[in-house]
Short mmCIF file of C-alpha atoms and ligand atoms in Angstrom, two decimals:
data_model
loop_
_atom_site.label_atom_id
_atom_site.label_comp_id
_atom_site.label_asym_id
_atom_site.label_seq_id
_atom_site.Cartn_x
_atom_site.Cartn_y
_atom_site.Cartn_z
CA MET A 97 -0.06 -0.01 -0.06
CA LYS A 98 0.68 3.37 -0.65
CA ARG A 99 2.21 5.69 2.54
CA ARG A 100 0.79 9.48 1.90
CA ILE A 101 3.16 11.89 1.22
CA GLY A 102 3.10 15.24 2.03
CA ILE A 103 5.41 18.17 0.38
CA LEU A 104 5.83 21.41 1.16
CA ILE A 105 6.92 24.23 -0.93
CA SER A 106 7.72 27.62 -1.15
CA GLY A 107 8.34 28.23 -4.54
CA ARG A 108 9.37 26.65 -8.34
CA GLY A 109 8.93 22.62 -6.77
CA SER A 110 10.70 21.27 -9.24
CA ASN A 111 12.02 18.56 -6.58
CA MET A 112 7.98 18.37 -5.20
CA GLU A 113 7.55 17.26 -9.38
CA ALA A 114 10.00 15.16 -9.37
CA LEU A 115 8.23 13.29 -6.08
CA VAL A 116 4.85 13.58 -8.21
CA ARG A 117 6.21 12.28 -11.14
CA ALA A 118 7.90 8.84 -9.71
CA ALA A 119 4.40 8.86 -7.54
CA ALA A 120 2.40 8.56 -10.97
CA ASP A 121 4.42 5.00 -11.27
CA PRO A 122 1.59 2.71 -9.48
CA ALA A 123 4.87 0.50 -8.10
CA TYR A 124 5.99 3.73 -6.41
CA PRO A 125 5.75 3.48 -2.37
CA ALA A 126 4.55 6.83 -1.90
CA GLU A 127 1.77 8.66 -2.82
CA VAL A 128 1.31 12.85 -2.81
CA ALA A 129 -1.79 13.32 -0.85
CA LEU A 130 -0.80 17.30 -0.63
CA VAL A 131 1.30 19.82 -1.22
CA LEU A 132 1.60 22.55 1.33
CA SER A 133 2.96 26.08 1.25
CA ASN A 134 3.68 28.51 3.40
CA ASN A 135 3.48 31.40 0.16
CA PRO A 136 0.31 31.48 -2.13
CA ASP A 137 2.28 32.24 -4.62
CA ALA A 138 5.12 29.66 -5.10
CA ALA A 139 4.71 28.72 -8.87
CA GLY A 140 5.03 25.04 -7.52
CA LEU A 141 1.41 25.12 -6.32
CA ALA A 142 -0.14 25.80 -10.28
CA THR A 143 1.72 23.35 -11.43
CA ALA A 144 0.90 20.47 -8.89
CA ALA A 145 -2.49 21.13 -8.88
CA ALA A 146 -2.14 21.21 -12.69
CA ALA A 147 -1.01 17.67 -11.69
CA GLY A 148 -4.34 16.90 -9.79
CA ILE A 149 -2.74 17.02 -6.60
CA PRO A 150 -4.57 18.56 -3.61
CA VAL A 151 -2.32 22.03 -2.89
CA ALA A 152 -2.94 24.14 0.09
CA ALA A 153 -1.18 27.66 1.71
CA ILE A 154 -0.79 29.03 4.68
CA ASP A 155 0.38 32.38 4.41
CA HIS A 156 3.09 32.46 7.75
CA ARG A 157 2.59 37.26 7.24
CA THR A 158 -0.83 36.23 8.35
CA PHE A 159 0.85 34.84 11.85
CA LYS A 160 2.98 37.62 12.31
CA GLY A 161 5.95 36.44 13.49
CA ASP A 162 4.22 33.60 15.63
CA ARG A 163 6.32 31.33 14.49
CA ALA A 164 4.66 28.22 16.55
CA ALA A 165 1.14 29.51 15.51
CA HIS A 166 1.39 29.11 11.60
CA GLU A 167 3.19 25.70 12.10
CA ALA A 168 0.31 24.47 14.22
CA ALA A 169 -1.97 24.86 11.17
CA MET A 170 0.69 23.60 8.03
CA ASN A 171 0.42 20.50 10.45
CA ALA A 172 -3.31 20.36 11.05
CA ALA A 173 -3.55 21.08 7.07
CA LEU A 174 -1.29 17.83 6.77
CA VAL A 175 -3.00 15.40 9.33
CA ALA A 176 -6.27 16.46 7.78
CA ALA A 177 -5.29 15.39 4.86
CA GLY A 178 -4.08 11.96 6.11
CA VAL A 179 -0.64 12.93 5.47
CA GLU A 180 2.25 9.83 7.41
CA VAL A 181 5.60 10.97 5.91
CA VAL A 182 6.24 14.71 5.09
CA CYS A 183 9.33 16.09 2.82
CA LEU A 184 10.45 19.25 2.79
CA ALA A 185 11.34 20.02 -0.74
CA GLY A 186 12.63 23.94 -1.22
CA TYR A 187 10.25 24.70 2.05
CA MET A 188 11.65 28.41 2.71
CA ARG A 189 10.98 28.70 6.68
CA VAL A 190 13.84 27.09 9.18
CA LEU A 191 11.46 24.96 11.26
CA THR A 192 10.41 25.26 15.02
CA SER A 193 9.79 22.21 17.59
CA VAL A 194 6.32 22.10 16.36
CA LEU A 195 6.88 20.54 13.34
CA VAL A 196 10.01 18.94 14.09
CA GLU A 197 8.74 17.33 17.18
CA ALA A 198 5.07 15.97 15.37
CA TRP A 199 6.65 14.66 12.45
CA ALA A 200 10.08 13.18 14.11
CA GLY A 201 11.40 10.61 11.65
CA ARG A 202 9.44 10.92 8.97
CA LEU A 203 10.26 14.46 7.92
CA LEU A 204 13.36 14.75 4.88
CA ASN A 205 14.29 17.43 3.57
CA ILE A 206 16.76 17.96 0.68
CA HIS A 207 19.61 20.25 0.43
CA PRO A 208 22.28 21.36 -2.01
CA SER A 209 25.90 20.58 -0.97
CA LEU A 210 27.45 17.35 0.49
CA LEU A 211 26.54 17.78 3.94
CA PRO A 212 28.10 18.52 6.35
CA ALA A 213 30.21 20.65 3.56
CA PHE A 214 27.65 23.73 3.76
CA PRO A 215 24.81 24.02 5.54
CA GLY A 216 21.56 26.79 4.98
CA LEU A 217 21.91 28.98 1.40
CA HIS A 218 24.21 29.89 -1.48
CA THR A 219 25.77 26.09 -1.43
CA HIS A 220 27.01 26.23 -4.52
CA ALA A 221 28.81 30.02 -4.41
CA ARG A 222 30.39 29.03 -1.01
CA ALA A 223 31.31 25.46 -2.66
CA LEU A 224 32.75 27.79 -6.00
CA GLU A 225 35.01 29.98 -2.95
CA ALA A 226 35.98 26.94 -1.33
CA GLY A 227 37.17 25.66 -4.77
CA VAL A 228 35.98 21.86 -3.62
CA ALA A 229 36.39 19.46 -6.28
CA GLU A 230 33.29 17.85 -5.68
CA HIS A 231 29.84 19.06 -5.08
CA GLY A 232 26.24 17.56 -4.71
CA CYS A 233 23.32 17.02 -3.03
CA THR A 234 22.04 15.14 0.34
CA VAL A 235 18.79 13.95 1.57
CA HIS A 236 18.39 13.63 5.52
CA LEU A 237 15.93 13.43 8.20
CA VAL A 238 15.00 17.15 9.99
CA THR A 239 15.95 17.68 13.11
CA LEU A 240 15.71 21.24 15.21
CA GLY A 241 19.71 21.79 13.81
CA VAL A 242 19.45 23.72 10.41
CA ASP A 243 20.41 20.80 8.40
CA GLU A 244 22.18 18.35 10.63
CA GLY A 245 20.01 15.64 10.69
CA PRO A 246 20.83 11.73 9.63
CA ILE A 247 22.04 12.02 6.50
CA LEU A 248 19.89 8.55 4.44
CA ALA A 249 21.76 9.66 0.95
CA GLN A 250 23.87 11.91 -1.05
CA ALA A 251 24.48 12.68 -5.00
CA ARG A 252 28.13 13.94 -5.97
CA VAL A 253 28.40 16.29 -9.16
CA PRO A 254 31.93 17.19 -10.18
CA VAL A 255 33.03 21.29 -9.65
CA LEU A 256 34.90 22.21 -13.11
CA PRO A 257 37.00 24.85 -13.90
CA ASP A 258 34.69 27.61 -15.35
CA ASP A 259 31.16 26.80 -13.21
CA THR A 260 29.57 29.27 -12.61
CA GLU A 261 26.85 29.33 -9.50
CA ASP A 262 24.09 28.87 -12.65
CA SER A 263 25.84 26.01 -13.90
CA LEU A 264 26.82 24.18 -10.82
CA ALA A 265 23.19 24.72 -9.49
CA ALA A 266 21.85 23.07 -12.43
CA ARG A 267 24.29 19.89 -12.93
CA VAL A 268 23.11 19.30 -9.09
CA LEU A 269 19.37 19.67 -9.68
CA VAL A 270 19.32 17.01 -12.11
CA GLU A 271 20.86 14.80 -9.41
CA GLU A 272 17.92 16.39 -6.74
CA HIS A 273 15.37 15.48 -9.01
CA ARG A 274 16.92 11.45 -8.96
CA LEU A 275 17.71 11.24 -5.22
CA TYR A 276 14.64 12.33 -3.97
CA PRO A 277 12.10 10.00 -5.11
CA ALA A 278 15.08 7.40 -4.71
CA THR A 279 16.28 7.73 -1.37
CA LEU A 280 12.15 8.48 -0.19
CA ALA A 281 11.52 5.49 -1.77
CA ALA A 282 14.31 3.54 -0.42
CA PHE A 283 13.27 5.00 3.18
CA LEU A 284 9.42 4.39 3.18
CA GLY A 285 10.16 0.92 2.51
CA GLY A 286 12.44 0.47 5.36
CA ASP A 287 15.99 0.42 3.69
CA LEU A 288 17.15 3.44 5.50
CA HIS A 289 16.69 3.94 9.57
CA ARG A 290 14.57 0.93 9.97
CA ASP A 291 13.33 2.67 13.21
CA LEU A 292 10.84 4.92 11.05
CA PRO A 293 7.93 3.91 13.77
CA ARG A 294 5.40 1.39 12.43
CA ASP A 295 2.05 2.96 14.10
CA LEU A 296 1.75 5.79 11.21
CA PRO A 297 -1.57 5.98 13.04
CA ASP A 298 -0.16 8.70 15.36
CA ALA A 299 1.90 10.93 12.82
CA GLY A 300 1.54 14.35 12.76
CA ARG A 301 0.24 14.52 16.75
CA VAL A 302 0.40 18.40 17.51
CA PRO A 303 2.89 17.52 20.66
C1 GRF B 280 16.45 22.93 -4.33
O1 GRF B 280 17.61 23.30 -4.93
C2 GRF B 280 16.87 21.91 -2.63
O2 GRF B 280 17.70 21.12 -2.50
C3 GRF B 280 16.56 23.63 -2.01
O3 GRF B 280 15.93 24.72 -2.20
C4 GRF B 280 16.16 24.00 -3.85
C5 GRF B 280 14.38 24.39 -4.03
O4 GRF B 280 14.22 24.09 -5.74
N1 GRF B 280 16.33 22.74 -0.78
P1 GRF B 280 12.79 23.74 -6.00
O5 GRF B 280 11.54 24.37 -5.18
O6 GRF B 280 12.83 22.35 -5.90
O7 GRF B 280 13.58 23.58 -7.38
#
């Protein structure tokens, strides 16, 4: 049976699209129950809706800085959609304990660097600046420390002599679109982090 996943986005949503494409295969172990954004203008919302996926936006600006209240509303939407596992895909807000604790062990993120190198923003520019020979992306479980959770999988790309931030980002993005669906499938299959709770009906409980 397919697990119901929720995908959180803030913008373009190309990783979300890669997950939606993978989930269209009947043999893939997940279905996308909800694409949820903090940004009502996120381009990915229209893409997901066009693919027939339920979408929702909960604008963080209407919560006037109350991040916990915003996340409680996001959490309620995920629970109402019957979500069992949450995938952050270009969700540009640092999470509080509300979502991190409610979804502990079943909250994944994709980050555009080979963690623990280059957590945070502007990873491609920082990789070029540092002169590294290899760069890439990481899928990891989310904990309270930003980009610090247990690593599930990584993909590597070479850094080429005349790379720009854009050319390097594009090379990494191709790998992101392969890595995220493959890693989610392995995670759901129990091949990674065998401590995924089996009592999934409790998922999303507000702590
Ligand atoms: C990706 O590079 C992802 O790794 C990072 O933010 C970017 C989002 O791109 N977290 P998209 O919205 O998935 O196209």
